[in-house]
Tab-separated table of C-alpha atoms and ligand atoms in Angstrom:
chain	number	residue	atom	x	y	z
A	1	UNK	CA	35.908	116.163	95.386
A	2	UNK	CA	34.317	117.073	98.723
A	3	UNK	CA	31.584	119.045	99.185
A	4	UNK	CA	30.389	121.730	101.982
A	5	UNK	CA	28.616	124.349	102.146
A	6	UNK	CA	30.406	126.377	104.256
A	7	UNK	CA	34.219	125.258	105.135
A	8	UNK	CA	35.344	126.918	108.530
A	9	UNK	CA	38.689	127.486	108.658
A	10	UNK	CA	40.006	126.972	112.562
A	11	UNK	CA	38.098	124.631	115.177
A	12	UNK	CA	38.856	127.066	117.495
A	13	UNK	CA	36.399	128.533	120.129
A	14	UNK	CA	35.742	131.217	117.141
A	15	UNK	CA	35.340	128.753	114.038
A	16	UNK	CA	32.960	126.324	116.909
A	17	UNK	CA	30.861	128.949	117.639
A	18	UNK	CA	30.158	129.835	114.493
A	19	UNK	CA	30.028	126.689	113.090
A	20	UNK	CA	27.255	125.631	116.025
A	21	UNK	CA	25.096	128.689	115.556
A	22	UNK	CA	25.172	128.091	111.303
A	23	UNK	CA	24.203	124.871	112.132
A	24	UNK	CA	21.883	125.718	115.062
A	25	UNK	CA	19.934	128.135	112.211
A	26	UNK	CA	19.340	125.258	109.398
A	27	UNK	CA	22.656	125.528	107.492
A	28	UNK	CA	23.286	122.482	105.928
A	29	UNK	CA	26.864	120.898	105.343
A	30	UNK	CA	28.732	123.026	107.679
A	31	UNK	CA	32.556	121.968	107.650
A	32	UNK	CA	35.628	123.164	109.868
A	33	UNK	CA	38.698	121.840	108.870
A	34	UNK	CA	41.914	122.031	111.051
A	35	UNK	CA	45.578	121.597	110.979
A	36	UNK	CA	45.747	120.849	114.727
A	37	UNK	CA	45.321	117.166	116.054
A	38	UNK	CA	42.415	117.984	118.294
A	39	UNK	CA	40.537	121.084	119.992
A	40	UNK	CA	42.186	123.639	121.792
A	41	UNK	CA	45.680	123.375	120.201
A	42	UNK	CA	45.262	127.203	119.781
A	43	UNK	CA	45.388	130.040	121.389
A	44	UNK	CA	42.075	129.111	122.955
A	45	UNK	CA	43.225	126.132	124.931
A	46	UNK	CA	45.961	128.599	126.222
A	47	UNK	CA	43.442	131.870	127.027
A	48	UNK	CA	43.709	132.730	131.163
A	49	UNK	CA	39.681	132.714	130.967
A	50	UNK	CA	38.904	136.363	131.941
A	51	UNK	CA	35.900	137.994	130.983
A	52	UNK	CA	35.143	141.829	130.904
A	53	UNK	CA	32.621	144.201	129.775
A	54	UNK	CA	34.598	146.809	131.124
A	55	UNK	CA	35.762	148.214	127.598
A	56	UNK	CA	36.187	151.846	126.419
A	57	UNK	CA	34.608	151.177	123.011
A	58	UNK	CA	30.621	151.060	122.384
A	59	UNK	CA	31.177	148.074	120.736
A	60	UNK	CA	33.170	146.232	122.594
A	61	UNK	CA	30.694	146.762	126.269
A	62	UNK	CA	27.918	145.595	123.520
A	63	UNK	CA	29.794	142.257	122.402
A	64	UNK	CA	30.160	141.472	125.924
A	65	UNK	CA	27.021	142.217	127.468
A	66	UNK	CA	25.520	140.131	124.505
A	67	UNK	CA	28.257	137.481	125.237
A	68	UNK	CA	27.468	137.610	128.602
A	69	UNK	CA	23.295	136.903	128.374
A	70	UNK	CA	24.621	133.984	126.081
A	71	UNK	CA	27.168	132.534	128.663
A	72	UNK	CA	24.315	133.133	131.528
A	73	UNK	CA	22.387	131.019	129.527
A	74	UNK	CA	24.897	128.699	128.028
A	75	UNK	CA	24.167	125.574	130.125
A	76	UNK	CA	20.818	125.490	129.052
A	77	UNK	CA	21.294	126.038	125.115
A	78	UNK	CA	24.505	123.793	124.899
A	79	UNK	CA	24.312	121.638	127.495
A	80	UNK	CA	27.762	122.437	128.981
A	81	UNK	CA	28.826	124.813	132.270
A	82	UNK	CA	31.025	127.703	130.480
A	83	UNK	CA	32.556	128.280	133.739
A	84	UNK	CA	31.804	131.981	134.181
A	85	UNK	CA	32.433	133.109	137.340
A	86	UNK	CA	31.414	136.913	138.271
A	87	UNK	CA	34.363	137.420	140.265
A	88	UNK	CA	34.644	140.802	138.624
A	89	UNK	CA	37.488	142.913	136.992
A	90	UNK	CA	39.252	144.890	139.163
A	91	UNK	CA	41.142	148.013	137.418
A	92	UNK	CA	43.824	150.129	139.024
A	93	UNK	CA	45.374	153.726	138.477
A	94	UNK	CA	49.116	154.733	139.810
A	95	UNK	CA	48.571	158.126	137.925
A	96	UNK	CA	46.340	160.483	137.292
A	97	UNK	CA	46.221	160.283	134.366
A	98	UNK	CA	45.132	156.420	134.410
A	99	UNK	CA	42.175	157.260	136.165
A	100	UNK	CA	41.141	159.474	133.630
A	101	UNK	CA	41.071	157.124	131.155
A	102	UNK	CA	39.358	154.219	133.451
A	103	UNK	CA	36.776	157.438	134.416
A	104	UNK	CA	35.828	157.475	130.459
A	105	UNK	CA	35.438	154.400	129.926
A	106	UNK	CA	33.097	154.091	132.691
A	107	UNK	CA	31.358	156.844	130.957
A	108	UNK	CA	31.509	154.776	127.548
A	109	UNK	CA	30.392	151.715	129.791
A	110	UNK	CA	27.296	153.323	131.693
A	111	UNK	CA	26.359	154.615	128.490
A	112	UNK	CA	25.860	151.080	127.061
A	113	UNK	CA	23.788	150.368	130.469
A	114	UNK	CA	26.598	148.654	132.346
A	115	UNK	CA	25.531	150.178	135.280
A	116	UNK	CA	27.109	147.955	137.996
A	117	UNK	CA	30.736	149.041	136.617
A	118	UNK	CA	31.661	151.923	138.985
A	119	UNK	CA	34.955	154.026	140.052
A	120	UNK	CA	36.064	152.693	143.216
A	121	UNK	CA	38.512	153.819	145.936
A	122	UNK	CA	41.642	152.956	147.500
A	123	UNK	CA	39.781	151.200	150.394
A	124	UNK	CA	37.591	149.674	148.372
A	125	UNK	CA	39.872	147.980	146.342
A	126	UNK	CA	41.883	146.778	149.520
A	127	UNK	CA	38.347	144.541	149.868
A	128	UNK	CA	38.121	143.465	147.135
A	129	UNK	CA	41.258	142.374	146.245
A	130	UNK	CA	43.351	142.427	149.635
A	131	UNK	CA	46.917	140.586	148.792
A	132	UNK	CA	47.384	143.547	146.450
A	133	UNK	CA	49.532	146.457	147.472
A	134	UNK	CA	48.370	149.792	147.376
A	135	UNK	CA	50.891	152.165	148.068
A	136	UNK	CA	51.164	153.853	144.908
A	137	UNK	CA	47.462	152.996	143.632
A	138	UNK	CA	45.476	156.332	143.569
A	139	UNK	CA	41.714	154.442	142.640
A	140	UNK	CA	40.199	152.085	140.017
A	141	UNK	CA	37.117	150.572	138.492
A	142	UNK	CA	35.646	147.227	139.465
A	143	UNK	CA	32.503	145.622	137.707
A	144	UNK	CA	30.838	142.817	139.690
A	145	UNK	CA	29.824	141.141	137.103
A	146	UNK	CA	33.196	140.762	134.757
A	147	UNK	CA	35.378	137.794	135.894
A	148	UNK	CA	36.035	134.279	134.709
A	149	UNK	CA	35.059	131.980	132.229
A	150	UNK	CA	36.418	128.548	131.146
A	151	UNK	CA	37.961	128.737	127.343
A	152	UNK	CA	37.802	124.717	127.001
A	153	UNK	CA	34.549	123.998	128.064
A	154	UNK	CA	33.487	127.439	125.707
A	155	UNK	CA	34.836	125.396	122.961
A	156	UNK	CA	34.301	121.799	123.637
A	157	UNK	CA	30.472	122.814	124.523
A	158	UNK	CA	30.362	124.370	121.208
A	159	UNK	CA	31.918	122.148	119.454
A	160	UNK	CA	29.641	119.290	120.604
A	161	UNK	CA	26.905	121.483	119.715
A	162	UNK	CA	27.729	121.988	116.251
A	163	UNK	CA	28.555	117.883	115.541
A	164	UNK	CA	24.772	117.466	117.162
A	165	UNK	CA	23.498	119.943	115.354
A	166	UNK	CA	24.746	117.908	111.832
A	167	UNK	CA	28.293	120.216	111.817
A	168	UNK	CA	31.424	118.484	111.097
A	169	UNK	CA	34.723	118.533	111.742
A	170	UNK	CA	37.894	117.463	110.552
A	171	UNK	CA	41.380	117.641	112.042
A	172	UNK	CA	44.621	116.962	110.961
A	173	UNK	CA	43.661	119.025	107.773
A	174	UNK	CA	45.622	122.002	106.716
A	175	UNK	CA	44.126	124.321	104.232
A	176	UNK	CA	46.873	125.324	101.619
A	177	UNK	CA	44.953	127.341	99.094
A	178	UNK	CA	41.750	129.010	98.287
A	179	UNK	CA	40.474	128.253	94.929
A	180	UNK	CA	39.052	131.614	93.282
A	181	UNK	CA	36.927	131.562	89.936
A	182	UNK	CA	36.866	134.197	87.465
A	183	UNK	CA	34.136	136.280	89.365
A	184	UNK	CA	36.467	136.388	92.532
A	185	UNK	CA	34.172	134.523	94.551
A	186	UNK	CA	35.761	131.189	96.042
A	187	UNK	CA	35.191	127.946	95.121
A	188	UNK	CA	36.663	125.849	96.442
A	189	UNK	CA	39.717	125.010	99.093
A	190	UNK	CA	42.849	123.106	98.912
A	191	UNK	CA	43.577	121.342	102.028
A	192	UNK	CA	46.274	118.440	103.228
A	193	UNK	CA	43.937	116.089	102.635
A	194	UNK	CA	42.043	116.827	98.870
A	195	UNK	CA	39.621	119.549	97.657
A	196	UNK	CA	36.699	120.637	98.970
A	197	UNK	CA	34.464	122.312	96.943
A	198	UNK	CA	32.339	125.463	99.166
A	199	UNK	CA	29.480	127.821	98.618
A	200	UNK	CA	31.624	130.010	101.451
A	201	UNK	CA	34.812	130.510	103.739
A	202	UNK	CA	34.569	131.236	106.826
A	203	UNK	CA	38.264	132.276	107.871
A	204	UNK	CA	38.406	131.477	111.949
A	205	UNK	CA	42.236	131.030	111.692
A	206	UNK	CA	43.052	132.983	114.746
A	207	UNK	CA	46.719	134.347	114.775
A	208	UNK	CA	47.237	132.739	111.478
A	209	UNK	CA	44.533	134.559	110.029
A	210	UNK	CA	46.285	136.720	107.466
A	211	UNK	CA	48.388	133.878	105.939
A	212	UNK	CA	44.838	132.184	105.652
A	213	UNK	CA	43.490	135.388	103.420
A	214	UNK	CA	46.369	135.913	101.334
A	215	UNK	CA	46.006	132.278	100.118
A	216	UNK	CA	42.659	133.793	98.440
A	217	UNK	CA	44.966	137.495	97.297
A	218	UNK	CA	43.180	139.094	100.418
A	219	UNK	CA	45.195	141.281	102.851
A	220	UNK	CA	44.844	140.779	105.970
A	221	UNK	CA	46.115	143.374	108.810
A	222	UNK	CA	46.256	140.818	111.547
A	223	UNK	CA	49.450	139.886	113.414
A	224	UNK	CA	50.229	137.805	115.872
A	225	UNK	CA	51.514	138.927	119.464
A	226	UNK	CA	53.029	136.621	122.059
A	227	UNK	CA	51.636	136.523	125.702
A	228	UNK	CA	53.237	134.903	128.134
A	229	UNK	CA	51.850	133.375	131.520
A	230	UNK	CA	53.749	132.549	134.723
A	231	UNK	CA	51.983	130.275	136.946
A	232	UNK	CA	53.237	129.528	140.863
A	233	UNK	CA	52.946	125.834	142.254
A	234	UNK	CA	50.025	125.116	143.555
A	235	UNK	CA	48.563	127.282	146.474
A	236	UNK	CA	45.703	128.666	148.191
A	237	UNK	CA	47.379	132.275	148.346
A	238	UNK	CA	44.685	133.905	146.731
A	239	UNK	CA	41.196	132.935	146.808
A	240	UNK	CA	39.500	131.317	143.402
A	241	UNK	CA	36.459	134.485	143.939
A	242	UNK	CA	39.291	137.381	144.133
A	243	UNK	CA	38.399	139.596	140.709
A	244	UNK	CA	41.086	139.596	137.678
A	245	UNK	CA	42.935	142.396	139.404
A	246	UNK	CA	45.059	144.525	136.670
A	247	UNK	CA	47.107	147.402	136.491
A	248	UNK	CA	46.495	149.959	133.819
A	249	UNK	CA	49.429	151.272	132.953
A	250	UNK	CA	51.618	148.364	132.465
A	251	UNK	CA	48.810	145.918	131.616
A	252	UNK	CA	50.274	143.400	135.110
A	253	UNK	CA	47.579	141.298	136.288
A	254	UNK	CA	46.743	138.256	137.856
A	255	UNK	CA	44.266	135.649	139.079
A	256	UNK	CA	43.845	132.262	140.280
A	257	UNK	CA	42.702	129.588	138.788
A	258	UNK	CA	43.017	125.731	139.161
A	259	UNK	CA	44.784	126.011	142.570
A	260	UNK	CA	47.475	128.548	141.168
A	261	UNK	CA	48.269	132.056	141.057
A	262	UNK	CA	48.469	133.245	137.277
A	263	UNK	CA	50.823	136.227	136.352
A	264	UNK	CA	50.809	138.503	133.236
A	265	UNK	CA	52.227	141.491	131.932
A	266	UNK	CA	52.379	142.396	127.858
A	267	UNK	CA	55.683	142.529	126.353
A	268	UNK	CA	56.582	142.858	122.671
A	269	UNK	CA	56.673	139.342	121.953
A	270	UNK	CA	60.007	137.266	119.609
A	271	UNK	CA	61.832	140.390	117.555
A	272	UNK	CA	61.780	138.623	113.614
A	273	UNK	CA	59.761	135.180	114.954
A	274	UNK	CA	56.104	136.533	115.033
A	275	UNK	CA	54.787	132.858	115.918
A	276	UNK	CA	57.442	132.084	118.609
A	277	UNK	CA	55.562	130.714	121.419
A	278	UNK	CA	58.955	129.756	123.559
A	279	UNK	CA	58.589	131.344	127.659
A	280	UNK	CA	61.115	133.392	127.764
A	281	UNK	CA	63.229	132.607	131.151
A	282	UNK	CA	64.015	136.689	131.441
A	283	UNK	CA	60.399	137.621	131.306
A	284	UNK	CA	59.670	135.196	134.201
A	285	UNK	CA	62.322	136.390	136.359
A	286	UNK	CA	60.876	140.173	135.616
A	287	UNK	CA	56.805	138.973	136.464
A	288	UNK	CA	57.710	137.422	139.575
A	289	UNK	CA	59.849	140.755	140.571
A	290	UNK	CA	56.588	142.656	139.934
A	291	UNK	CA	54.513	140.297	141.422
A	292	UNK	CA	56.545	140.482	144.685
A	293	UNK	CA	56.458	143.925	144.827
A	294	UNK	CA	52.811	144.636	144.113
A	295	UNK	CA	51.402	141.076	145.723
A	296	UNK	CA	54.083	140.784	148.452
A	297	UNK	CA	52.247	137.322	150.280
A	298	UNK	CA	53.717	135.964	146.723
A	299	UNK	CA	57.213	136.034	147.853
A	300	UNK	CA	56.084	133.101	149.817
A	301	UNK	CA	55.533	130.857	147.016
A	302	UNK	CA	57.694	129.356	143.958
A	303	UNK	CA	56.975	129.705	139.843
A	304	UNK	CA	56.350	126.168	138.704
A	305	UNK	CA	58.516	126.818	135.113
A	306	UNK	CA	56.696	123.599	134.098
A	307	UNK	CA	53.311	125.338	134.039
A	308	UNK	CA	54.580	128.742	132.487
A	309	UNK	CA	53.259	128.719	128.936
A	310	UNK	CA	52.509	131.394	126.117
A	311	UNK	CA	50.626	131.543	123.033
A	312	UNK	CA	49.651	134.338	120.236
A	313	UNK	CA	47.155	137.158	120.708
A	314	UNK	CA	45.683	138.028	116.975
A	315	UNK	CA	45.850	141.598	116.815
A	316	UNK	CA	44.057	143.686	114.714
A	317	UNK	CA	45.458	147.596	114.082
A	318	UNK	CA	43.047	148.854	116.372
A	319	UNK	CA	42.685	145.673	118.871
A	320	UNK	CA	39.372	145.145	117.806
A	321	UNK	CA	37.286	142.563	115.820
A	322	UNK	CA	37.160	142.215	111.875
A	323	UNK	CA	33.931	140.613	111.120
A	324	UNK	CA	31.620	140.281	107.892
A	325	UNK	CA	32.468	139.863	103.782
A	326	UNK	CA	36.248	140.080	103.303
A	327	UNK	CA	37.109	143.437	101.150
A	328	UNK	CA	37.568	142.294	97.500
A	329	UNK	CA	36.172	138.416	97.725
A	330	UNK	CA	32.311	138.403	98.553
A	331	UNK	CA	31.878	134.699	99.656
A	332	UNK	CA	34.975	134.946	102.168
A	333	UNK	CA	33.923	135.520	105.901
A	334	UNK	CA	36.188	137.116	108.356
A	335	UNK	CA	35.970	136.364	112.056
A	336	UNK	CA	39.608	137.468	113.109
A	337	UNK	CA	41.473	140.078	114.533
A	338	UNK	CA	39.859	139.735	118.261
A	339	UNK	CA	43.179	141.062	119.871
A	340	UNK	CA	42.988	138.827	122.706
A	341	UNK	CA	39.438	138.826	123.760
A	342	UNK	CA	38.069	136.040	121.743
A	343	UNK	CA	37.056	133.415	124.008
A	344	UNK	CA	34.873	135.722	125.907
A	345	UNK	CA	33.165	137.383	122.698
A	346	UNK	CA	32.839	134.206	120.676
A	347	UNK	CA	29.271	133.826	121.714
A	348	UNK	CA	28.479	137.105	120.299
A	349	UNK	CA	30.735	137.046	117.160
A	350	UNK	CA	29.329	133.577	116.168
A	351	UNK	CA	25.780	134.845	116.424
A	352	UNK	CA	26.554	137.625	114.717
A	353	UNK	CA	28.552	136.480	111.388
A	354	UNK	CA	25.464	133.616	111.470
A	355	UNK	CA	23.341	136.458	110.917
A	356	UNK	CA	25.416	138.295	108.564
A	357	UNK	CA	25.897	134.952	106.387
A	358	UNK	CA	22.215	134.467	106.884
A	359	UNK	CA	20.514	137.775	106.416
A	360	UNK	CA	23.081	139.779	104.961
A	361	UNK	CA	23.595	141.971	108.134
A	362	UNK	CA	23.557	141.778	111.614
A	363	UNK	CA	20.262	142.033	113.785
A	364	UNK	CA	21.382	141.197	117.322
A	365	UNK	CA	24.025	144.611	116.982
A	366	UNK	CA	24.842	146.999	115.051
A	367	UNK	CA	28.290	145.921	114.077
A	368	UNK	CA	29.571	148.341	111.694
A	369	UNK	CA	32.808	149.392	113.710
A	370	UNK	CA	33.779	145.754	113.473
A	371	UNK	CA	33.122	145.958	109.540
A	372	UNK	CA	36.504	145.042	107.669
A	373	UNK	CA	37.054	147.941	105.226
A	374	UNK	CA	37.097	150.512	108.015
A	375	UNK	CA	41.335	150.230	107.783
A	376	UNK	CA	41.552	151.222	103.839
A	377	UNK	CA	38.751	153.753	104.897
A	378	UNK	CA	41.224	155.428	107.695
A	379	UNK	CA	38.361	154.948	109.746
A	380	UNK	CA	39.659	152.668	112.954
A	381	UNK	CA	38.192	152.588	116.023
A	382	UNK	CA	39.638	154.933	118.744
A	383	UNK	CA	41.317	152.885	122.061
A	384	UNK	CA	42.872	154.801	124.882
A	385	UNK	CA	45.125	152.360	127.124
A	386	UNK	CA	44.648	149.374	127.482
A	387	UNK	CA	41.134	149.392	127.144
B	1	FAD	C1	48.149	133.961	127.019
B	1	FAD	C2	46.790	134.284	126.462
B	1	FAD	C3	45.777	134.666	127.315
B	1	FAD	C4	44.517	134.976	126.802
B	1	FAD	N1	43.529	135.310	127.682
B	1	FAD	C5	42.282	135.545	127.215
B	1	FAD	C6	41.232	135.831	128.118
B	1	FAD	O1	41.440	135.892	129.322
B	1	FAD	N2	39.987	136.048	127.606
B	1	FAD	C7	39.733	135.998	126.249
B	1	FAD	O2	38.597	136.206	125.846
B	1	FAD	N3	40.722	135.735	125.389
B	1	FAD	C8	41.984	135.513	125.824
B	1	FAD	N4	42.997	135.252	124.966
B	1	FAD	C9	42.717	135.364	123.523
B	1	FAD	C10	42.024	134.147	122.995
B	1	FAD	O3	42.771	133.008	123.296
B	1	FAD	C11	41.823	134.287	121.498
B	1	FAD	O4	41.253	135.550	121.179
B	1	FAD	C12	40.902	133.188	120.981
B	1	FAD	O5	41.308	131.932	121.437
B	1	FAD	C13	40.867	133.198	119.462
B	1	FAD	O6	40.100	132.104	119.054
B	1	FAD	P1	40.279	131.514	117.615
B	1	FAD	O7	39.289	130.417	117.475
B	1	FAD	O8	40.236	132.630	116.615
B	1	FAD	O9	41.806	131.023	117.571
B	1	FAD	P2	42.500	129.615	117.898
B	1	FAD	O10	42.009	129.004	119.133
B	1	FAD	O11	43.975	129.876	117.786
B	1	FAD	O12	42.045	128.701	116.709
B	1	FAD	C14	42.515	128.918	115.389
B	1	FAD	C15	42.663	127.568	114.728
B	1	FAD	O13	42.956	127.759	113.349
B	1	FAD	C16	43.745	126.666	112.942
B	1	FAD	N5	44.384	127.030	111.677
B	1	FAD	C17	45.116	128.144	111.422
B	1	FAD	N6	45.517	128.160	110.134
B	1	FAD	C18	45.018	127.035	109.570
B	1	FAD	C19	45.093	126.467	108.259
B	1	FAD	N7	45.751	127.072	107.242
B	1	FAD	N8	44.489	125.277	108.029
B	1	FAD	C20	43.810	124.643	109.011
B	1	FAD	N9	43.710	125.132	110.281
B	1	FAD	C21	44.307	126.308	110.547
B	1	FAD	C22	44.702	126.455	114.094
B	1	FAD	O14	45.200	125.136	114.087
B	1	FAD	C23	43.828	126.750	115.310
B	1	FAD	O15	43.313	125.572	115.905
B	1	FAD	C24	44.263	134.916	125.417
B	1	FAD	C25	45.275	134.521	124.555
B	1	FAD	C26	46.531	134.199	125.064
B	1	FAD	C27	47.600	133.766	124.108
């Protein structure tokens, strides 16, 4: 039988980053094991790349503002460019009531000493984001230094830096069971390719993370949530610097990136087929109807269906993180449940469970809103909006 010490389930930017910084602090025999063929095959290699610390949790402005020193510094400490781009986030209000909410989270925000994040008005925003249309926006928020990161080089940078740090990984291996002895800690895991016997689990599964846990008899309350992305051909519409400009209400926003405009608005995702990551023709034709209207220079320019992709979100009941010891099995690590902001907290959450694995609790943050029991406790975090 194989050994490890720690098997990471998921090479994704998630199970990288914490696989590099266990690695990075001495752990020995660190193993991720994936189904997929290669890296990115996940929701990471599909992620638009936005970065925010504009939040209106404590805990969320804190995992970003720690993610953020670690992406200012990333080139340095793993040798790769992460991308990030301080375009800024851009947030706009149609009602009244949509303000209010961006006002407290600013509140939540400056409290946490993002300071640069302020309320801005409707002339402001026609500067910083002029193709947008503003005849029904009443204000926003804008932080200078939210904006754009690059999910692929986050997670090959991080995945080199694990193998050099004496990580492995193997792909094309699908873990099918999690081996529990009679104390209820695991021992070892079943995969597509033989046992491996483990000290630990780390479970960075992603959108699959539930079906992951309840291999081990551990619910899980993460689902996953399709997003879909329309992308125009290629264009110089809308400048590469313009901030991730998004609506608040409906959640419609859009960016460029690689020479394209990117569209998004949430919808519900497949009724009764969770996983389905098909782009649904319908949904296109309503995006590009909202894009027209609210970024009219875009009527000028054609969706390229060939670049119009979707992938799954891994929602959590309360859209944020589940991280530490899973409830009920003491040597299974949870890392899940980011909701669709994983890529740009992975260098915090990897830093973090490190610690916890390490140490037994977190030092960089206090983390407790993020522990795992707080949904059989009735205690979930509060989230107003979309933020
Ligand atoms: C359209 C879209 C846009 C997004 N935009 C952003 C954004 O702008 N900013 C941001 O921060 N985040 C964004 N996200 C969210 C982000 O992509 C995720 O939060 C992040 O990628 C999660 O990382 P992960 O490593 O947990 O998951 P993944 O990258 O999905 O990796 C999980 C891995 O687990 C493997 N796996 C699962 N089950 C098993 C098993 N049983 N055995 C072996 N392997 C298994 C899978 O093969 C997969 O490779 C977006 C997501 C989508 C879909």
């Amino acid at each position: 039988m194989r050994q490890a010490s720690v098997v990471i389930v998921g090479a994704g930017v998630l199970g990288a980053s914490v696989a590099y910084h266990l690695a990075a602090r001495g752990w020995r025999d660190v193993l991720m094991v994936d189904r997929s063929d290669g890296p990115g095959r996940g929701s990471t290699g599909v992620a638009t790349g936005g970065f925010r610390a504009q939040y209106g949790t404590a805990i969320n402005v804190r995992l970003s503002l720690l993610a953020r020193e670690k992406f200012r510094r990333f080139r340095d400490e793993i040798g790769v460019d992460p991308g990030y781009l301080p375009a800024g986030y851009l947030w706009l209000a149609v009602t009244r009531a949509e303000l209010d909410i961006l006002r407290a989270a600013l509140e939540v925000q400056h409290a946490e000493g993002l300071h640069e994040a302020t309320e801005v008005s409707v002339e402001d925003i026609g500067l910083l984001s002029p193709a947008v249309l503003r005849d029904d926006v009443v204000g926003g928020t804008f932080c200078p230094t939210d904006g754009f990161i690059a999910p692929l080089q986050v997670l090959n940078g991080y995945l080199a830096a694990a193998l050099r740090a004496g990580a492995r990984v193997e792909w094309r291996t699908a873990v099918t069971g999690l081996i529990r002895d009679e104390g209820g800690s695991i021992v070892a895991v079943e995969t597509s390719s033989g046992h491996i016997s483990t000290e630990a689990v780390v479970n960075a599964a992603g959108a699959w993370a539930a079906e992951l846990a309840e291999q081990a008899g551990v619910p899980l309350p993460i689902a996953p949530l399709r997003r879909q992305i329309a992308a125009t051909v290629p264009c110089s519409l809308v400048p590469p610097t313009t901030p991730m400009t998004i609506f608040a209400g409906d959640g419609f926003h859009f960016r460029a990136r690689d020479g394209r405009v990117l569209l998004l608005w949430p919808t519900p995702g497949v009724s009764g087929k969770p996983f389905d990551i098909s782009v649904d023709r319908e949904w296109i034709d309503t995006v590009t109807a909202m894009a027209h209207r609210r970024v009219p220079i875009l009527h000028t320019v054609a969706i390229d269906l060939a670049c119009c992709r979707a992938g799954l979100y891994e929602m959590s009941p309360d859209r944020h993180a589940l991280l530490g010891q899973a409830p009920g099995c003491d040597n299974l690590f949870l890392i899940n449940g980011s909701s669709g902001h994983g890529v740009m907290h992975a260098p915090a959450l990897g830093q973090l469970l490190t610690e916890i694995m390490s140490d037994g609790a977190a030092s960089s943050l206090e983390v407790s809103a993020l522990r795992p029991s707080r949904f059989a406790e009735g205690r979930p975090n509060q989230v107003s909006g979309l933020l």
